[in-house]
Amino acid sequence: MKKFAMAALGGTLAGVIATTQIAGPLLAQEAAKSSSVYEQLDLFGDIFERIRAQYVEEVDPGDLIEAAIDGMLTSLDPHSSYLSPDDAAQMRVQTRGEFGGLGIEVTQEEGFVKVVSPIDGTPADEAGVEAGDFITHVDGESVLGLSLDEAVTLMRGPVGSEIIITLVREGESEPFDVSIIRDTIKLTAVRTRTQGDTVVLRVTTFNDQTFSNLESGLKEQIEEAGGIDKINGIVVDLRNNPGGLLTQAIRVSDAFLEKGEIVSTRGREVQDGERFNATPGDLAEGKPIVVLINGGSASASEIVAGALQDHRRAIVVGTKSFGKGSVQTVMPLRSDGAMRLTTARYYTPSGRSIQALGVSPDIVVEQPRRSPNAEEEEENGRPSRSEADLRGSLNNDSLSEDEIKQIEADRAKAEAAAALREEDYQLAYAIDILKGLSAIGTAD
């Protein structure tokens, strides 16, 4: 017993000595760091005063400070930035689903502005802007060397005014100009329709309206179909969805999951991490789901696709997503401005980070580029002929009138599916998967 006590005391003494020996250098290092920081702040103050006193033109001190703050934040990563009072107000409006502009989500890459995705039904979308395009000039002015916020400011303007942006696109040998008329962007977060026996949920953004739009739209389509048993599955179309609110991505994922983790976030400190889990209840009542993604699917879209994929709740179809796996927190500042700061990375339920990697689809399906001469080729194509088209051909006497009507209805569905393949190959592919799963279920 005495030996144990002595050993414990010896350990304590050793601990005190070790702490004393280590603490000295650590304190010295911290003091040196603090001294260095204060020296740098003195340097900043010196430069600020010299600019204010000696620059060739008089400058607004407030503008200098804002520029310094913005430079500090944008040096961290492409998504951290300073929001002036006007920018902060516009961001709050945008999350509510209505704002003025072109209708594109952008980021910065290699000094140029890169289109993450155009938003459905907006001027940019209708003008033919595509995910992955690089914007090199705005109204003839180069954006090279500008911060992302400065480039975005160039693209802003009164509703109804024209803007000409110069684009560089993969597969195009030369840059080309696109004319766009600015408009008020009214986002319909979720558009729903039934294609054959499949409900298609087109989710364009994750704002305050997304989950409620999805829930009500899905319910309406199921009722119109005559009940959940009348549909063969659901397509959740997240293509060209640039993301948005984390809370809405969690709610949309939860809508189709009964249990388990949806997403986790990990910050700089372990205690800052969070996990978000699904609650019981599946709006699709177990019906199969296909999620469509492409290179324009980012952030919140990737959270939904990754969660449903990891839980094997959905088959993910399309092409690799954008790969934005970080979380930004908007922090209010004095004078009604705000700071958007990257505070965490997020991880799918299996523990994978999609930062810079994206979500890889289970089935890779490219969207074919439509040839400019495709319509002319179709018009010049010879129409197909069958036995029924021949003069004097015999009638089929083995089928009843009702059976013939059913065959004709099935043929009409097949022709509609073929037309959809021409219009949107990826969506048609997703619907075909659900048809196949439904057929297997029927056979069982």
Tab-separated table of C-alpha atoms in Angstrom, residues 87-372:
chain	number	residue	atom	x	y	z
A	87	ASP	CA	-25.243	42.380	-50.156
A	88	ALA	CA	-26.407	40.991	-46.814
A	89	ALA	CA	-29.928	42.302	-47.406
A	90	GLN	CA	-29.983	40.783	-50.906
A	91	MET	CA	-28.817	37.417	-49.563
A	92	ARG	CA	-31.664	37.393	-47.022
A	93	VAL	CA	-34.145	38.096	-49.830
A	94	GLN	CA	-32.626	35.374	-52.016
A	95	THR	CA	-33.117	32.668	-49.389
A	96	ARG	CA	-36.804	33.610	-49.351
A	97	GLY	CA	-37.013	32.785	-53.066
A	98	GLU	CA	-37.185	36.072	-55.040
A	99	PHE	CA	-34.424	38.418	-56.206
A	100	GLY	CA	-33.157	40.369	-59.197
A	101	GLY	CA	-30.401	39.153	-61.518
A	102	LEU	CA	-29.423	36.691	-64.241
A	103	GLY	CA	-30.249	33.438	-62.462
A	104	ILE	CA	-26.850	31.752	-62.179
A	105	GLU	CA	-24.883	30.349	-59.262
A	106	VAL	CA	-21.162	31.087	-59.675
A	107	THR	CA	-17.826	30.344	-58.057
A	108	GLN	CA	-14.248	31.300	-58.884
A	109	GLU	CA	-11.628	29.102	-60.468
A	110	GLU	CA	-8.227	30.036	-61.901
A	111	GLY	CA	-9.090	33.730	-61.686
A	112	PHE	CA	-12.232	33.422	-63.793
A	113	VAL	CA	-15.876	33.171	-62.803
A	114	LYS	CA	-17.186	29.630	-63.248
A	115	VAL	CA	-20.870	28.821	-63.593
A	116	VAL	CA	-21.898	26.215	-61.018
A	117	SER	CA	-25.353	26.048	-62.570
A	118	PRO	CA	-28.029	28.155	-64.240
A	119	ILE	CA	-31.352	28.202	-62.393
A	120	ASP	CA	-34.328	26.747	-64.251
A	121	GLY	CA	-36.518	29.224	-66.089
A	122	THR	CA	-34.242	32.236	-65.482
A	123	PRO	CA	-32.770	34.588	-68.127
A	124	ALA	CA	-29.384	32.821	-67.962
A	125	ASP	CA	-31.006	29.411	-68.424
A	126	GLU	CA	-33.090	30.586	-71.369
A	127	ALA	CA	-30.027	32.230	-72.937
A	128	GLY	CA	-28.242	28.864	-72.974
A	129	VAL	CA	-25.697	29.343	-70.163
A	130	GLU	CA	-24.511	25.904	-68.992
A	131	ALA	CA	-22.924	24.474	-65.851
A	132	GLY	CA	-19.146	24.512	-66.234
A	133	ASP	CA	-19.028	27.597	-68.463
A	134	PHE	CA	-16.337	30.170	-67.630
A	135	ILE	CA	-17.293	33.858	-67.714
A	136	THR	CA	-14.259	35.813	-68.912
A	137	HIS	CA	-15.788	39.236	-69.690
A	138	VAL	CA	-18.852	41.218	-68.637
A	139	ASP	CA	-19.901	43.882	-71.153
A	140	GLY	CA	-16.405	43.681	-72.640
A	141	GLU	CA	-14.638	44.146	-69.303
A	142	SER	CA	-12.342	41.310	-68.201
A	143	VAL	CA	-13.109	39.662	-64.851
A	144	LEU	CA	-9.577	38.242	-64.561
A	145	GLY	CA	-8.030	39.502	-61.337
A	146	LEU	CA	-11.344	40.566	-59.801
A	147	SER	CA	-12.681	38.981	-56.627
A	148	LEU	CA	-15.852	36.944	-56.983
A	149	ASP	CA	-17.911	39.665	-55.304
A	150	GLU	CA	-16.482	42.305	-57.658
A	151	ALA	CA	-17.326	40.164	-60.695
A	152	VAL	CA	-20.850	39.563	-59.396
A	153	THR	CA	-21.272	43.302	-58.859
A	154	LEU	CA	-20.416	43.831	-62.545
A	155	MET	CA	-23.230	41.451	-63.494
A	156	ARG	CA	-25.829	43.213	-61.375
A	157	GLY	CA	-28.010	45.923	-62.814
A	158	PRO	CA	-31.568	47.199	-63.203
A	159	VAL	CA	-34.284	44.708	-64.114
A	160	GLY	CA	-34.899	44.908	-67.876
A	161	SER	CA	-31.370	46.037	-68.747
A	162	GLU	CA	-29.133	44.070	-71.117
A	163	ILE	CA	-25.829	42.452	-70.213
A	164	ILE	CA	-23.393	40.706	-72.553
A	165	ILE	CA	-21.212	38.015	-71.006
A	166	THR	CA	-18.345	36.277	-72.776
A	167	LEU	CA	-18.200	32.526	-72.182
A	168	VAL	CA	-15.537	29.864	-72.638
A	169	ARG	CA	-17.057	26.392	-72.923
A	170	GLU	CA	-15.455	22.980	-73.134
A	171	GLY	CA	-15.810	21.664	-76.672
A	172	GLU	CA	-16.030	25.148	-78.198
A	173	SER	CA	-12.891	26.348	-79.958
A	174	GLU	CA	-13.510	30.074	-79.386
A	175	PRO	CA	-15.071	32.239	-76.655
A	176	PHE	CA	-18.537	33.522	-77.537
A	177	ASP	CA	-20.868	36.264	-76.341
A	178	VAL	CA	-24.312	35.746	-74.825
A	179	SER	CA	-26.829	38.566	-74.435
A	180	ILE	CA	-29.078	38.376	-71.360
A	181	ILE	CA	-31.849	40.679	-70.165
A	182	ARG	CA	-31.797	41.019	-66.388
A	183	ASP	CA	-35.043	40.107	-64.671
A	184	THR	CA	-36.580	39.485	-61.265
A	185	ILE	CA	-35.751	35.905	-60.375
A	186	LYS	CA	-38.699	34.117	-58.802
A	187	LEU	CA	-37.611	30.709	-57.676
A	188	THR	CA	-40.067	27.850	-57.620
A	189	ALA	CA	-38.062	25.605	-55.340
A	190	VAL	CA	-39.785	22.364	-56.433
A	191	ARG	CA	-41.779	21.640	-59.574
A	192	THR	CA	-43.701	18.375	-59.704
A	193	ARG	CA	-45.285	16.369	-62.484
A	194	THR	CA	-46.175	12.790	-63.352
A	195	GLN	CA	-44.446	11.225	-66.354
A	196	GLY	CA	-46.234	7.994	-67.200
A	197	ASP	CA	-46.426	6.168	-63.869
A	198	THR	CA	-43.493	8.058	-62.328
A	199	VAL	CA	-43.627	11.192	-60.172
A	200	VAL	CA	-40.842	13.637	-61.081
A	201	LEU	CA	-39.741	16.120	-58.411
A	202	ARG	CA	-37.598	18.844	-59.982
A	203	VAL	CA	-35.775	20.521	-57.067
A	204	THR	CA	-34.107	23.714	-58.326
A	205	THR	CA	-32.800	25.215	-55.078
A	206	PHE	CA	-32.817	24.780	-51.302
A	207	ASN	CA	-34.493	27.847	-49.845
A	208	ASP	CA	-37.151	28.390	-47.175
A	209	GLN	CA	-39.833	26.949	-49.466
A	210	THR	CA	-38.145	23.730	-50.629
A	211	PHE	CA	-39.436	21.102	-48.212
A	212	SER	CA	-42.988	22.465	-48.066
A	213	ASN	CA	-43.094	22.667	-51.893
A	214	LEU	CA	-41.829	19.093	-52.183
A	215	GLU	CA	-44.227	17.701	-49.586
A	216	SER	CA	-47.336	19.371	-51.028
A	217	GLY	CA	-46.326	18.713	-54.655
A	218	LEU	CA	-45.697	15.002	-54.061
A	219	LYS	CA	-48.980	14.626	-52.177
A	220	GLU	CA	-50.867	16.321	-55.034
A	221	GLN	CA	-49.304	14.077	-57.706
A	222	ILE	CA	-50.062	10.913	-55.718
A	223	GLU	CA	-53.692	11.959	-55.268
A	224	GLU	CA	-54.061	12.735	-58.980
A	225	ALA	CA	-52.597	9.321	-59.842
A	226	GLY	CA	-55.202	7.628	-57.647
A	227	GLY	CA	-52.987	6.693	-54.717
A	228	ILE	CA	-49.430	5.599	-53.965
A	229	ASP	CA	-50.108	2.135	-55.456
A	230	LYS	CA	-50.681	3.732	-58.859
A	231	ILE	CA	-47.124	5.054	-59.195
A	232	ASN	CA	-44.004	2.964	-59.780
A	233	GLY	CA	-41.530	5.309	-58.104
A	234	ILE	CA	-40.118	8.817	-57.780
A	235	VAL	CA	-37.370	10.706	-59.591
A	236	VAL	CA	-35.729	13.446	-57.509
A	237	ASP	CA	-34.079	15.674	-60.112
A	238	LEU	CA	-31.205	17.646	-58.534
A	239	ARG	CA	-29.388	18.507	-61.760
A	240	ASN	CA	-28.030	22.060	-61.883
A	241	ASN	CA	-29.202	22.653	-58.311
A	242	PRO	CA	-26.509	24.854	-56.725
A	243	GLY	CA	-27.597	24.124	-53.149
A	244	GLY	CA	-28.703	26.514	-50.433
A	245	LEU	CA	-29.843	25.992	-46.866
A	246	LEU	CA	-28.399	23.028	-44.946
A	247	THR	CA	-31.595	22.752	-42.881
A	248	GLN	CA	-33.667	22.229	-46.035
A	249	ALA	CA	-31.291	19.575	-47.383
A	250	ILE	CA	-31.705	17.697	-44.099
A	251	ARG	CA	-35.524	17.946	-44.248
A	252	VAL	CA	-35.652	16.749	-47.869
A	253	SER	CA	-33.402	13.779	-47.067
A	254	ASP	CA	-35.472	13.000	-43.966
A	255	ALA	CA	-38.615	12.986	-46.131
A	256	PHE	CA	-37.512	9.656	-47.657
A	257	LEU	CA	-35.585	8.061	-44.765
A	258	GLU	CA	-37.019	6.251	-41.742
A	259	LYS	CA	-33.880	6.320	-39.598
A	260	GLY	CA	-30.120	6.771	-39.547
A	261	GLU	CA	-27.707	9.613	-40.017
A	262	ILE	CA	-28.330	12.121	-42.793
A	263	VAL	CA	-25.182	14.235	-42.576
A	264	SER	CA	-22.526	15.238	-40.067
A	265	THR	CA	-20.483	18.408	-39.887
A	266	ARG	CA	-16.998	18.674	-38.447
A	267	GLY	CA	-15.425	21.987	-37.591
A	268	ARG	CA	-12.012	22.994	-36.352
A	269	GLU	CA	-12.747	21.776	-32.816
A	270	VAL	CA	-14.146	18.317	-32.087
A	271	GLN	CA	-16.906	19.749	-29.916
A	272	ASP	CA	-18.154	21.880	-32.819
A	273	GLY	CA	-19.209	18.818	-34.809
A	274	GLU	CA	-22.895	17.977	-35.287
A	275	ARG	CA	-24.843	14.954	-36.480
A	276	PHE	CA	-28.297	15.114	-38.007
A	277	ASN	CA	-30.470	12.002	-37.975
A	278	ALA	CA	-33.635	10.996	-39.805
A	279	THR	CA	-36.976	10.711	-38.046
A	280	PRO	CA	-39.599	8.006	-38.762
A	281	GLY	CA	-41.803	8.581	-41.797
A	282	ASP	CA	-41.259	8.168	-45.547
A	283	LEU	CA	-43.316	10.351	-47.907
A	284	ALA	CA	-42.730	7.816	-50.693
A	285	GLU	CA	-43.923	4.904	-48.509
A	286	GLY	CA	-41.041	2.711	-49.627
A	287	LYS	CA	-41.468	3.278	-53.364
A	288	PRO	CA	-38.145	3.156	-55.266
A	289	ILE	CA	-36.340	6.444	-55.869
A	290	VAL	CA	-33.872	7.568	-58.515
A	291	VAL	CA	-31.846	10.730	-57.855
A	292	LEU	CA	-30.507	12.628	-60.879
A	293	ILE	CA	-27.288	14.671	-60.492
A	294	ASN	CA	-24.729	16.347	-62.740
A	295	GLY	CA	-21.766	18.716	-62.525
A	296	GLY	CA	-24.112	21.542	-61.560
A	297	SER	CA	-25.404	19.731	-58.463
A	298	ALA	CA	-23.632	21.275	-55.482
A	299	SER	CA	-23.636	21.621	-51.708
A	300	ALA	CA	-27.139	20.862	-50.334
A	301	SER	CA	-27.895	18.786	-53.461
A	302	GLU	CA	-24.879	16.628	-52.716
A	303	ILE	CA	-25.995	16.166	-49.098
A	304	VAL	CA	-29.348	14.763	-50.278
A	305	ALA	CA	-27.817	12.569	-53.003
A	306	GLY	CA	-25.099	11.280	-50.656
A	307	ALA	CA	-27.512	10.494	-47.814
A	308	LEU	CA	-30.001	8.595	-49.993
A	309	GLN	CA	-27.153	6.787	-51.757
A	310	ASP	CA	-25.382	5.718	-48.551
A	311	HIS	CA	-28.625	4.385	-47.072
A	312	ARG	CA	-29.352	2.545	-50.348
A	313	ARG	CA	-32.658	4.365	-50.438
A	314	ALA	CA	-32.094	5.666	-53.954
A	315	ILE	CA	-30.171	4.867	-57.121
A	316	VAL	CA	-28.080	7.884	-58.117
A	317	VAL	CA	-27.912	8.427	-61.873
A	318	GLY	CA	-26.147	11.006	-64.041
A	319	THR	CA	-22.635	12.438	-63.836
A	320	LYS	CA	-20.307	13.404	-60.968
A	321	SER	CA	-21.536	16.316	-58.860
A	322	PHE	CA	-19.713	19.609	-58.253
A	323	GLY	CA	-17.879	18.692	-55.037
A	324	LYS	CA	-18.634	21.483	-52.580
A	325	GLY	CA	-18.370	19.809	-49.205
A	326	SER	CA	-18.050	22.797	-46.902
A	327	VAL	CA	-20.488	24.648	-44.665
A	328	GLN	CA	-20.651	28.444	-44.549
A	329	THR	CA	-21.998	30.327	-41.538
A	330	VAL	CA	-23.323	33.841	-42.073
A	331	MET	CA	-22.404	36.014	-39.096
A	332	PRO	CA	-24.040	39.446	-38.690
A	333	LEU	CA	-21.627	42.349	-38.231
A	334	ARG	CA	-21.974	45.977	-37.207
A	335	SER	CA	-23.591	48.393	-39.654
A	336	ASP	CA	-25.906	45.602	-40.925
A	337	GLY	CA	-23.142	43.901	-42.888
A	338	ALA	CA	-22.282	40.212	-42.546
A	339	MET	CA	-19.426	37.759	-42.871
A	340	ARG	CA	-19.784	34.471	-44.715
A	341	LEU	CA	-17.194	32.154	-43.187
A	342	THR	CA	-16.437	28.504	-43.915
A	343	THR	CA	-16.775	26.872	-40.516
A	344	ALA	CA	-17.042	23.132	-41.192
A	345	ARG	CA	-16.877	20.288	-43.673
A	346	TYR	CA	-19.817	17.979	-44.039
A	347	TYR	CA	-19.734	14.200	-44.362
A	348	THR	CA	-22.225	11.696	-45.751
A	349	PRO	CA	-23.563	8.916	-43.472
A	350	SER	CA	-20.731	6.560	-44.482
A	351	GLY	CA	-18.207	9.154	-43.308
A	352	ARG	CA	-16.989	10.322	-46.720
A	353	SER	CA	-16.247	13.942	-47.487
A	354	ILE	CA	-17.243	15.046	-50.961
A	355	GLN	CA	-15.075	18.182	-50.899
A	356	ALA	CA	-13.468	18.508	-54.353
A	357	LEU	CA	-14.517	14.899	-55.164
A	358	GLY	CA	-18.279	15.174	-55.508
A	359	VAL	CA	-20.861	12.401	-55.382
A	360	SER	CA	-20.231	9.658	-57.921
A	361	PRO	CA	-23.422	8.256	-59.452
A	362	ASP	CA	-24.238	4.565	-59.166
A	363	ILE	CA	-24.939	4.593	-62.901
A	364	VAL	CA	-23.055	7.096	-65.058
A	365	VAL	CA	-25.318	8.516	-67.748
A	366	GLU	CA	-24.149	11.426	-69.878
A	367	GLN	CA	-26.647	13.879	-71.327
A	368	PRO	CA	-25.977	13.823	-75.088
A	369	ARG	CA	-25.440	17.201	-76.710
A	370	ARG	CA	-28.093	17.766	-79.313
A	371	SER	CA	-26.663	18.258	-82.780
A	372	PRO	CA	-27.581	21.622	-84.366
